[in-house]
CSV table of C-alpha atoms and ligand atoms in Angstrom, one decimal:
chain,number,residue,atom,x,y,z
A,168,UNK,CA,-138.7,-34.6,166.3
A,169,UNK,CA,-141.5,-33.1,168.3
A,170,UNK,CA,-142.8,-29.5,167.5
A,171,UNK,CA,-141.4,-28.4,171.0
A,172,UNK,CA,-137.8,-29.8,170.0
A,173,UNK,CA,-138.2,-27.7,166.9
A,174,UNK,CA,-139.2,-24.7,168.5
A,175,UNK,CA,-136.4,-25.0,170.9
A,176,UNK,CA,-134.0,-25.4,167.8
A,177,UNK,CA,-135.0,-21.9,166.2
A,178,UNK,CA,-133.3,-18.7,165.9
A,179,UNK,CA,-132.8,-17.3,169.5
A,180,UNK,CA,-130.7,-14.1,170.4
A,181,UNK,CA,-129.9,-15.4,173.8
A,182,UNK,CA,-128.7,-18.6,172.5
A,183,UNK,CA,-125.0,-19.3,173.3
A,184,UNK,CA,-122.4,-22.0,172.0
A,185,UNK,CA,-119.4,-22.3,174.5
A,186,UNK,CA,-116.3,-23.9,173.3
A,187,UNK,CA,-116.9,-27.9,173.2
A,188,UNK,CA,-119.8,-27.5,170.7
A,189,UNK,CA,-119.8,-28.9,167.2
A,190,UNK,CA,-120.0,-26.7,164.5
A,191,UNK,CA,-120.9,-27.9,160.8
A,192,UNK,CA,-119.5,-26.4,157.9
A,193,UNK,CA,-121.0,-27.0,154.5
A,194,UNK,CA,-118.4,-26.4,152.1
A,195,UNK,CA,-114.6,-28.1,152.7
A,196,UNK,CA,-112.8,-25.3,150.8
A,197,UNK,CA,-110.0,-23.0,152.2
A,198,UNK,CA,-112.7,-20.6,153.9
A,199,UNK,CA,-113.8,-23.7,155.7
A,200,UNK,CA,-110.4,-25.0,156.7
A,201,UNK,CA,-109.3,-21.5,158.2
A,202,UNK,CA,-112.7,-21.2,160.4
A,203,UNK,CA,-111.9,-24.8,161.4
A,204,UNK,CA,-108.4,-23.9,162.2
A,205,UNK,CA,-109.6,-21.0,164.3
A,206,UNK,CA,-112.1,-22.7,165.8
A,207,UNK,CA,-110.1,-25.4,167.1
A,208,UNK,CA,-107.6,-23.5,168.7
A,209,UNK,CA,-110.8,-22.2,170.7
A,210,UNK,CA,-111.8,-25.7,171.7
A,211,UNK,CA,-114.8,-26.1,169.2
A,212,UNK,CA,-115.2,-29.5,167.1
A,213,UNK,CA,-116.1,-29.6,163.7
A,214,UNK,CA,-117.7,-31.7,160.8
A,215,UNK,CA,-117.6,-30.7,157.3
A,216,UNK,CA,-119.5,-31.5,154.4
A,217,UNK,CA,-117.8,-31.6,150.8
A,218,UNK,CA,-117.8,-33.9,147.8
A,219,UNK,CA,-114.0,-33.8,147.4
A,220,UNK,CA,-112.4,-36.4,150.0
A,221,UNK,CA,-109.8,-35.0,151.8
A,222,UNK,CA,-110.9,-31.7,151.1
A,223,UNK,CA,-108.9,-28.6,152.7
A,224,UNK,CA,-111.4,-28.2,155.5
A,225,UNK,CA,-111.8,-32.3,155.9
A,226,UNK,CA,-107.9,-32.4,156.5
A,227,UNK,CA,-108.4,-30.0,159.8
A,228,UNK,CA,-112.0,-31.1,160.9
A,229,UNK,CA,-112.9,-34.0,163.2
A,230,UNK,CA,-114.8,-35.5,160.6
A,231,UNK,CA,-115.8,-34.9,156.8
A,232,UNK,CA,-118.6,-36.3,155.3
A,233,UNK,CA,-118.3,-36.9,151.7
A,234,UNK,CA,-121.1,-35.9,149.6
A,235,UNK,CA,-122.9,-33.6,147.0
A,236,UNK,CA,-123.9,-30.2,148.6
A,237,UNK,CA,-127.5,-30.6,147.3
A,238,UNK,CA,-127.8,-34.5,149.0
A,239,UNK,CA,-130.4,-34.2,151.5
A,240,UNK,CA,-129.2,-37.6,153.4
A,241,UNK,CA,-126.0,-36.1,154.1
A,242,UNK,CA,-127.1,-32.7,154.9
A,243,UNK,CA,-129.2,-34.2,157.8
A,244,UNK,CA,-126.3,-36.5,158.7
A,245,UNK,CA,-124.4,-32.9,159.1
A,246,UNK,CA,-127.4,-31.7,161.0
A,247,UNK,CA,-127.3,-34.6,163.2
A,248,UNK,CA,-123.7,-34.2,164.1
A,249,UNK,CA,-123.4,-30.5,164.6
A,250,UNK,CA,-125.0,-27.8,167.2
A,251,UNK,CA,-124.5,-25.1,165.0
A,252,UNK,CA,-124.1,-25.1,161.2
A,253,UNK,CA,-122.5,-22.5,158.9
A,254,UNK,CA,-121.6,-22.4,155.3
A,255,UNK,CA,-118.2,-21.4,153.2
A,256,UNK,CA,-119.9,-20.5,150.1
A,257,UNK,CA,-122.9,-18.4,149.4
A,258,UNK,CA,-124.5,-20.7,146.5
A,259,UNK,CA,-126.1,-22.7,149.1
A,260,UNK,CA,-129.4,-24.7,147.5
A,261,UNK,CA,-132.6,-23.4,149.3
A,262,UNK,CA,-133.8,-26.8,150.1
A,263,UNK,CA,-130.8,-27.7,151.8
A,264,UNK,CA,-130.8,-24.7,154.0
A,265,UNK,CA,-134.4,-25.0,155.1
A,266,UNK,CA,-133.7,-28.7,155.8
A,267,UNK,CA,-130.5,-27.8,157.9
A,268,UNK,CA,-132.7,-24.8,159.8
A,269,UNK,CA,-135.4,-27.4,160.5
A,270,UNK,CA,-132.9,-29.9,161.9
A,271,UNK,CA,-130.4,-27.9,163.4
A,272,UNK,CA,-129.4,-24.6,164.3
A,273,UNK,CA,-128.2,-22.1,161.4
A,274,UNK,CA,-127.9,-18.7,163.1
A,275,UNK,CA,-127.1,-17.0,159.8
A,276,UNK,CA,-130.5,-18.1,158.4
A,277,UNK,CA,-131.8,-18.1,154.9
A,278,UNK,CA,-132.7,-14.5,154.3
A,279,UNK,CA,-129.2,-13.2,153.7
A,280,UNK,CA,-128.4,-16.0,151.4
A,281,UNK,CA,-131.3,-15.5,149.2
A,282,UNK,CA,-130.5,-11.9,149.0
A,283,UNK,CA,-126.8,-12.2,148.2
A,284,UNK,CA,-127.4,-15.1,145.8
A,285,UNK,CA,-128.8,-12.8,143.3
A,286,UNK,CA,-127.1,-9.5,142.1
A,287,UNK,CA,-130.6,-7.3,141.4
A,288,UNK,CA,-131.6,-8.7,145.0
A,289,UNK,CA,-128.5,-7.5,146.6
A,290,UNK,CA,-128.6,-4.2,144.8
A,291,UNK,CA,-132.2,-3.6,146.2
A,292,UNK,CA,-131.3,-4.4,149.7
A,293,UNK,CA,-127.9,-2.2,149.5
A,294,UNK,CA,-130.0,0.8,148.1
A,295,UNK,CA,-132.8,0.2,150.9
A,296,UNK,CA,-130.3,0.2,153.7
A,297,UNK,CA,-129.2,3.4,152.7
A,298,UNK,CA,-126.0,2.9,150.7
A,299,UNK,CA,-125.0,3.7,147.4
A,300,UNK,CA,-124.2,1.1,144.2
A,301,UNK,CA,-123.2,1.6,141.0
A,302,UNK,CA,-126.3,2.7,138.5
A,303,UNK,CA,-127.8,-0.6,137.2
A,304,UNK,CA,-130.5,-1.7,135.3
A,305,UNK,CA,-132.6,-5.0,135.1
A,306,UNK,CA,-132.4,-6.4,131.7
A,307,UNK,CA,-134.9,-8.6,130.4
A,308,UNK,CA,-133.9,-8.8,126.5
A,309,UNK,CA,-131.6,-7.6,124.0
A,310,UNK,CA,-134.0,-4.3,123.3
A,311,UNK,CA,-134.0,-3.5,126.7
A,312,UNK,CA,-129.9,-4.0,127.1
A,313,UNK,CA,-129.4,-1.7,123.7
A,314,UNK,CA,-131.4,0.8,125.5
A,315,UNK,CA,-129.8,0.8,128.8
A,316,UNK,CA,-126.5,0.5,127.3
A,317,UNK,CA,-127.7,4.0,125.3
A,318,UNK,CA,-128.5,5.6,128.7
A,319,UNK,CA,-125.4,4.6,130.7
A,320,UNK,CA,-122.9,5.2,127.7
A,321,UNK,CA,-119.8,2.8,127.4
A,322,UNK,CA,-117.9,1.2,128.6
A,323,UNK,CA,-120.7,-0.9,130.7
A,324,UNK,CA,-120.7,-4.0,132.5
A,325,UNK,CA,-123.3,-6.9,131.8
A,326,UNK,CA,-124.0,-9.1,134.7
A,327,UNK,CA,-125.5,-12.8,134.9
A,328,UNK,CA,-127.7,-12.1,138.3
A,329,UNK,CA,-126.6,-15.3,139.5
A,330,UNK,CA,-123.6,-17.9,139.7
A,331,UNK,CA,-120.8,-15.5,138.8
A,332,UNK,CA,-117.4,-15.1,140.8
A,333,UNK,CA,-113.8,-14.3,139.8
A,334,UNK,CA,-115.1,-12.4,136.9
A,335,UNK,CA,-117.0,-15.1,135.5
A,336,UNK,CA,-120.5,-14.2,134.1
A,337,UNK,CA,-119.5,-10.8,132.9
A,338,UNK,CA,-118.9,-8.9,129.8
A,339,UNK,CA,-117.7,-5.4,129.4
A,340,UNK,CA,-119.6,-3.8,126.5
A,341,UNK,CA,-117.1,-1.1,125.2
A,342,UNK,CA,-119.5,-0.2,122.1
A,343,UNK,CA,-123.1,-0.5,120.9
A,344,UNK,CA,-121.9,-2.9,118.2
A,345,UNK,CA,-121.1,-5.4,120.9
A,346,UNK,CA,-124.7,-5.4,122.5
A,347,UNK,CA,-125.9,-8.6,120.6
A,348,UNK,CA,-122.4,-10.5,121.4
A,349,UNK,CA,-122.8,-9.9,125.0
A,350,UNK,CA,-126.2,-10.7,125.2
A,351,UNK,CA,-125.9,-14.0,123.5
A,352,UNK,CA,-122.9,-14.9,125.4
A,353,UNK,CA,-124.3,-14.2,128.8
A,354,UNK,CA,-128.2,-15.2,128.1
A,355,UNK,CA,-126.9,-18.7,127.5
A,356,UNK,CA,-127.0,-18.7,131.5
A,357,UNK,CA,-130.3,-18.8,131.8
A,358,UNK,CA,-130.5,-16.2,134.8
A,359,UNK,CA,-131.6,-12.7,134.8
A,360,UNK,CA,-129.4,-10.0,134.0
A,361,UNK,CA,-127.9,-7.0,135.2
A,362,UNK,CA,-126.2,-3.9,133.7
A,363,UNK,CA,-124.1,-1.8,135.7
A,364,UNK,CA,-122.5,1.7,134.6
A,365,UNK,CA,-118.6,1.6,134.5
A,366,UNK,CA,-117.3,3.0,137.6
A,367,UNK,CA,-113.8,4.4,136.8
A,368,UNK,CA,-112.4,3.7,140.1
A,369,UNK,CA,-109.1,4.9,141.6
A,370,UNK,CA,-108.9,1.8,144.0
A,371,UNK,CA,-111.3,-1.2,145.0
A,372,UNK,CA,-111.3,-1.7,148.7
A,373,UNK,CA,-113.2,-3.9,151.0
A,374,UNK,CA,-114.6,-4.1,154.7
A,375,UNK,CA,-115.6,-6.8,156.6
A,376,UNK,CA,-118.3,-6.3,159.2
A,377,UNK,CA,-119.2,-9.2,161.9
A,378,UNK,CA,-122.4,-9.2,164.1
A,379,UNK,CA,-123.9,-11.6,166.6
A,380,UNK,CA,-127.3,-12.5,167.5
A,381,UNK,CA,-127.2,-10.4,170.5
A,382,UNK,CA,-126.8,-7.3,168.1
A,383,UNK,CA,-123.1,-6.6,168.6
A,384,UNK,CA,-121.1,-5.2,165.6
A,385,UNK,CA,-117.6,-4.8,164.7
A,386,UNK,CA,-115.6,-3.8,161.8
A,387,UNK,CA,-112.3,-4.7,160.6
A,388,UNK,CA,-110.0,-1.9,158.8
A,389,UNK,CA,-110.8,-1.7,155.3
A,390,UNK,CA,-108.4,-3.2,153.1
A,391,UNK,CA,-107.0,-2.0,149.6
A,392,UNK,CA,-107.6,-4.8,146.7
A,393,UNK,CA,-105.8,-5.2,143.7
A,394,UNK,CA,-107.1,-7.5,141.3
A,395,UNK,CA,-105.4,-9.4,138.5
A,396,UNK,CA,-107.3,-11.4,135.7
A,397,UNK,CA,-110.2,-10.6,137.8
A,398,UNK,CA,-108.7,-12.6,140.9
A,399,UNK,CA,-107.7,-10.9,143.9
A,400,UNK,CA,-103.9,-10.5,143.8
A,401,UNK,CA,-102.9,-8.2,146.8
A,402,UNK,CA,-104.9,-6.9,149.8
A,403,UNK,CA,-103.1,-3.9,151.2
A,404,UNK,CA,-103.7,-2.6,154.9
A,405,UNK,CA,-103.7,0.3,156.1
A,406,UNK,CA,-105.8,0.9,152.5
A,407,UNK,CA,-103.9,4.0,151.0
A,408,UNK,CA,-107.0,6.5,151.3
A,409,UNK,CA,-107.9,9.6,153.4
A,410,UNK,CA,-108.5,8.9,156.8
A,411,UNK,CA,-112.4,10.0,156.1
A,412,UNK,CA,-113.1,7.8,153.4
A,413,UNK,CA,-111.9,4.9,155.1
A,414,UNK,CA,-113.9,5.9,158.3
A,415,UNK,CA,-117.0,6.1,155.5
A,416,UNK,CA,-116.4,3.0,154.4
A,417,UNK,CA,-116.1,1.2,157.6
A,418,UNK,CA,-119.7,3.3,158.4
A,419,UNK,CA,-121.2,1.7,155.3
A,420,UNK,CA,-120.3,-1.9,155.8
A,421,UNK,CA,-121.5,-1.4,159.7
A,422,UNK,CA,-125.0,0.2,158.6
A,423,UNK,CA,-125.2,-3.0,156.0
A,424,UNK,CA,-124.6,-5.4,158.7
A,425,UNK,CA,-127.3,-3.8,160.6
A,426,UNK,CA,-129.9,-2.8,158.4
A,427,UNK,CA,-129.7,-6.9,156.8
A,428,UNK,CA,-129.7,-8.1,160.3
A,429,UNK,CA,-126.6,-10.0,159.2
A,430,UNK,CA,-125.3,-12.9,161.5
A,431,UNK,CA,-121.7,-13.8,160.9
A,432,UNK,CA,-119.4,-12.1,158.6
A,433,UNK,CA,-120.5,-9.7,155.8
A,434,UNK,CA,-117.8,-8.6,153.4
A,435,UNK,CA,-118.8,-5.7,151.3
A,436,UNK,CA,-116.6,-4.8,147.9
A,437,UNK,CA,-116.7,-1.1,147.0
A,438,UNK,CA,-115.3,1.1,144.4
A,439,UNK,CA,-113.5,4.6,145.7
A,440,UNK,CA,-113.6,7.1,143.0
A,441,UNK,CA,-110.9,10.2,142.5
A,442,UNK,CA,-113.3,12.6,144.0
A,443,UNK,CA,-113.6,10.2,147.2
A,444,UNK,CA,-117.1,8.5,146.1
A,445,UNK,CA,-117.9,5.1,147.6
A,446,UNK,CA,-119.9,2.6,145.8
A,447,UNK,CA,-120.8,-0.8,146.6
A,448,UNK,CA,-119.9,-3.6,144.3
A,449,UNK,CA,-120.9,-6.6,145.9
A,450,UNK,CA,-121.6,-8.4,149.1
A,451,UNK,CA,-120.1,-12.0,150.3
A,452,UNK,CA,-121.8,-13.4,153.7
A,453,UNK,CA,-119.0,-15.5,154.7
A,454,UNK,CA,-115.1,-15.1,155.5
A,455,UNK,CA,-113.8,-13.4,152.4
A,456,UNK,CA,-110.2,-13.5,150.7
A,457,UNK,CA,-109.6,-10.0,151.2
A,458,UNK,CA,-109.8,-10.4,155.2
A,459,UNK,CA,-107.2,-13.2,155.2
A,460,UNK,CA,-104.8,-10.1,156.2
A,461,UNK,CA,-106.5,-10.3,159.5
A,462,UNK,CA,-104.7,-13.8,160.5
A,463,UNK,CA,-101.7,-12.4,161.7
A,464,UNK,CA,-102.3,-8.5,161.2
A,465,UNK,CA,-105.2,-8.0,164.0
A,466,UNK,CA,-106.0,-9.0,167.3
A,467,UNK,CA,-108.6,-11.0,166.0
A,468,UNK,CA,-108.8,-13.0,162.7
A,469,UNK,CA,-112.0,-12.9,160.3
A,470,UNK,CA,-112.2,-16.5,160.9
A,471,UNK,CA,-112.4,-16.3,164.8
A,472,UNK,CA,-114.8,-13.5,164.3
A,473,UNK,CA,-117.3,-15.5,162.6
A,474,UNK,CA,-117.4,-18.3,164.8
A,475,UNK,CA,-117.5,-15.8,167.6
A,476,UNK,CA,-120.5,-14.6,165.8
A,477,UNK,CA,-122.4,-17.3,165.1
A,478,UNK,CA,-121.6,-18.9,168.6
A,479,UNK,CA,-123.1,-15.5,170.2
A,480,UNK,CA,-119.9,-14.9,171.9
A,481,UNK,CA,-118.7,-11.4,172.7
A,482,UNK,CA,-116.9,-10.2,169.6
A,483,UNK,CA,-113.2,-9.8,169.6
A,484,UNK,CA,-111.1,-6.6,169.1
A,485,UNK,CA,-110.4,-5.8,165.2
A,486,UNK,CA,-107.4,-3.5,165.9
A,487,UNK,CA,-104.7,-3.5,163.3
A,488,UNK,CA,-101.4,-5.0,164.7
A,489,UNK,CA,-99.2,-4.4,161.8
A,490,UNK,CA,-99.0,-3.1,158.2
A,491,UNK,CA,-99.6,-6.1,156.0
A,492,UNK,CA,-99.8,-6.8,152.3
A,493,UNK,CA,-101.7,-10.1,151.7
A,494,UNK,CA,-100.6,-11.7,148.4
A,495,UNK,CA,-102.6,-14.6,146.7
A,496,UNK,CA,-100.7,-17.8,145.8
A,497,UNK,CA,-102.1,-19.6,142.9
A,498,UNK,CA,-101.2,-23.0,141.4
A,499,UNK,CA,-98.4,-21.2,139.2
A,500,UNK,CA,-96.7,-19.6,142.2
A,501,UNK,CA,-96.6,-22.7,144.4
A,502,UNK,CA,-93.3,-24.4,143.2
A,503,UNK,CA,-91.7,-20.7,143.4
A,504,UNK,CA,-92.8,-19.7,146.7
A,505,UNK,CA,-91.6,-23.0,148.2
A,506,UNK,CA,-88.2,-22.9,146.8
A,507,UNK,CA,-88.0,-19.0,148.1
A,508,UNK,CA,-89.4,-19.8,151.5
A,509,UNK,CA,-86.7,-22.9,152.0
A,510,UNK,CA,-84.0,-20.4,150.7
A,511,UNK,CA,-82.2,-18.7,153.8
A,512,UNK,CA,-81.4,-15.7,151.7
A,513,UNK,CA,-85.0,-14.8,151.6
A,514,UNK,CA,-85.0,-13.7,155.1
A,515,UNK,CA,-82.2,-11.3,154.5
A,516,UNK,CA,-83.0,-9.8,151.4
A,517,UNK,CA,-85.7,-7.5,152.8
A,518,UNK,CA,-84.9,-6.9,156.7
A,519,UNK,CA,-88.1,-6.4,158.7
A,520,UNK,CA,-90.6,-8.2,156.6
A,521,UNK,CA,-92.3,-11.2,158.5
A,522,UNK,CA,-93.7,-13.7,155.7
A,523,UNK,CA,-96.5,-15.9,156.9
A,524,UNK,CA,-97.3,-18.9,154.7
A,525,UNK,CA,-100.7,-20.2,154.7
A,526,UNK,CA,-101.4,-23.3,152.1
A,527,UNK,CA,-104.7,-25.1,151.8
A,528,UNK,CA,-103.8,-28.7,151.6
A,529,UNK,CA,-105.1,-28.7,147.8
A,530,UNK,CA,-103.7,-31.7,146.0
A,531,UNK,CA,-103.6,-30.3,142.4
A,532,UNK,CA,-101.7,-26.9,141.8
A,533,UNK,CA,-103.6,-25.8,138.4
A,534,UNK,CA,-102.6,-22.4,137.2
A,535,UNK,CA,-105.0,-19.9,138.6
A,536,UNK,CA,-106.4,-21.8,141.5
A,537,UNK,CA,-106.3,-20.3,144.8
A,538,UNK,CA,-103.7,-22.8,146.6
A,539,UNK,CA,-102.7,-20.3,149.6
A,540,UNK,CA,-101.5,-16.8,150.3
A,541,UNK,CA,-98.5,-15.0,152.2
A,542,UNK,CA,-99.2,-12.5,154.8
A,543,UNK,CA,-96.4,-10.0,154.5
A,544,UNK,CA,-96.0,-8.1,158.0
A,545,UNK,CA,-93.8,-5.2,158.2
A,546,UNK,CA,-93.3,-1.5,159.6
A,547,UNK,CA,-94.2,-0.1,156.1
A,548,UNK,CA,-96.4,-1.7,153.0
A,549,UNK,CA,-93.6,-0.5,150.9
A,550,UNK,CA,-91.2,-2.9,152.5
A,551,UNK,CA,-93.7,-5.9,151.8
A,552,UNK,CA,-94.0,-4.8,148.1
A,553,UNK,CA,-90.1,-4.9,148.2
A,554,UNK,CA,-90.3,-8.6,149.3
A,555,UNK,CA,-92.5,-9.6,146.5
A,556,UNK,CA,-90.5,-8.0,143.8
A,557,UNK,CA,-87.1,-9.7,145.5
A,558,UNK,CA,-88.9,-13.3,145.3
A,559,UNK,CA,-89.7,-13.0,141.7
A,560,UNK,CA,-92.4,-15.1,142.6
A,561,UNK,CA,-95.2,-12.9,141.0
A,562,UNK,CA,-92.7,-11.4,138.4
A,563,UNK,CA,-95.2,-12.1,135.5
A,564,UNK,CA,-98.5,-10.2,136.9
A,565,UNK,CA,-96.3,-7.4,138.3
A,566,UNK,CA,-95.4,-6.6,134.8
A,567,UNK,CA,-99.5,-6.5,133.8
B,784,LIG,N1,-119.5,-1.8,137.6
B,784,LIG,C1,-118.4,-1.7,137.4
B,784,LIG,N2,-117.6,-0.8,137.0
B,784,LIG,C2,-116.1,-1.0,137.1
B,784,LIG,N3,-115.5,-2.3,137.4
B,784,LIG,C3,-116.3,-3.0,137.6
B,784,LIG,C4,-117.8,-3.2,137.7
B,784,LIG,N4,-118.3,-4.1,138.0
B,784,LIG,C5,-117.1,-5.3,138.1
B,784,LIG,N5,-116.0,-4.7,138.0
B,784,LIG,C6,-114.8,-5.1,138.0
B,784,LIG,O1,-114.8,-6.5,137.8
B,784,LIG,C7,-114.5,-7.2,139.0
B,784,LIG,C8,-115.3,-8.5,139.5
B,784,LIG,O2,-116.8,-8.0,139.5
B,784,LIG,P1,-117.4,-8.7,141.0
B,784,LIG,O3,-119.0,-7.9,140.5
B,784,LIG,O4,-116.9,-8.3,142.0
B,784,LIG,O5,-117.9,-10.2,140.3
B,784,LIG,P2,-117.3,-11.3,141.4
B,784,LIG,O6,-118.2,-11.9,141.6
B,784,LIG,O7,-116.6,-11.8,140.0
B,784,LIG,O8,-116.2,-10.8,142.1
B,784,LIG,C9,-114.6,-6.0,140.2
B,784,LIG,O9,-113.7,-6.4,141.3
B,784,LIG,C10,-113.9,-4.8,139.1
B,784,LIG,O10,-112.8,-4.5,139.3
B,785,LIG,MG1,-116.5,-9.5,143.5
């Protein structure tokens, strides 16, 4: 490729990719699948790269390249076949990102990935954007940990700086006696550690913002999130919190999107305390499980919005059309859900609730594995809770 060619492929705020263009997605999981479903409806073409043949995204894309994420030759193939490249997970290898940026067009760039791949860098960036995070300390050895635990008091949370998800790579330290055990367990991961003060939150909420190269920003309505065993169980929208708090949460997400020069989506997880304080917990530079409710409940889904943003189209209206509860479907819920959905009684039991089913096409329904979700649209979120109860599908966890 000539120098001139490379320059023309560099980030350019005026560059627009109209429908018809091919979007490459690094990663072939459910987020990629729902991106491709939204984008195909608009007329985009898709190619995805994932090591697992017939991956959730591969099933709905035009093509799947079956290879490991760090395979340079495969990444080069993805670059050749794509006009625009995006990713559906944040732990993208830095070498692969720079290869893709040199050989294709990655409007999201690499800086935000670099920031969000590391909890300390992420917290510093959020603070630099003028937004509050829970008090934290960088931990280099056991002595530093002991000192910080004394300072913060217990409980507090020790986390690995990289590689954590769904509560993995975390340890809640409940007393000074646990310091050594926690340190030994997490330092095995050979990454830096961060200690956080435990926030006695009343609710967890999240806000997803989108920003396009032309600088347009749109924010989705905040979701109230309920986790069970550290995995998202419910997203409730509208979130049951005072209007002023929700407005503030939206403003924080907007500020982060602007100050961090986000292109595409940024999901902002927050803690809300009883006295109305909001602390940002973490960021995800991609579609987020807590934004799945937008698929039917908003005028524009998070997936369409991400495509609009990376292709530099005008962003879509994010207005909420209906109250909604999103409930996650894990491996153990698949069969009961299918039995319930085909049962005509399910339509009659809770009138006024429309259940929108999304399954991701994963072959093995392992316990705890995210297999799909249901968006329950209704006049009130209480009606959706009744539907969940009446179905008995989530009974074991509802009792927790
Ligand atoms: N500092 C904290 N105070 C209170 N709860 C926390 C804190 N950090 C994490 N948690 C709880 O653990 C969950 C998972 O932590 P998070 O940092 O979001 O990691 P993950 O990458 O696993 O999502 C949070 O959603 C929250 O419920
Ligand atoms: Mg989280």
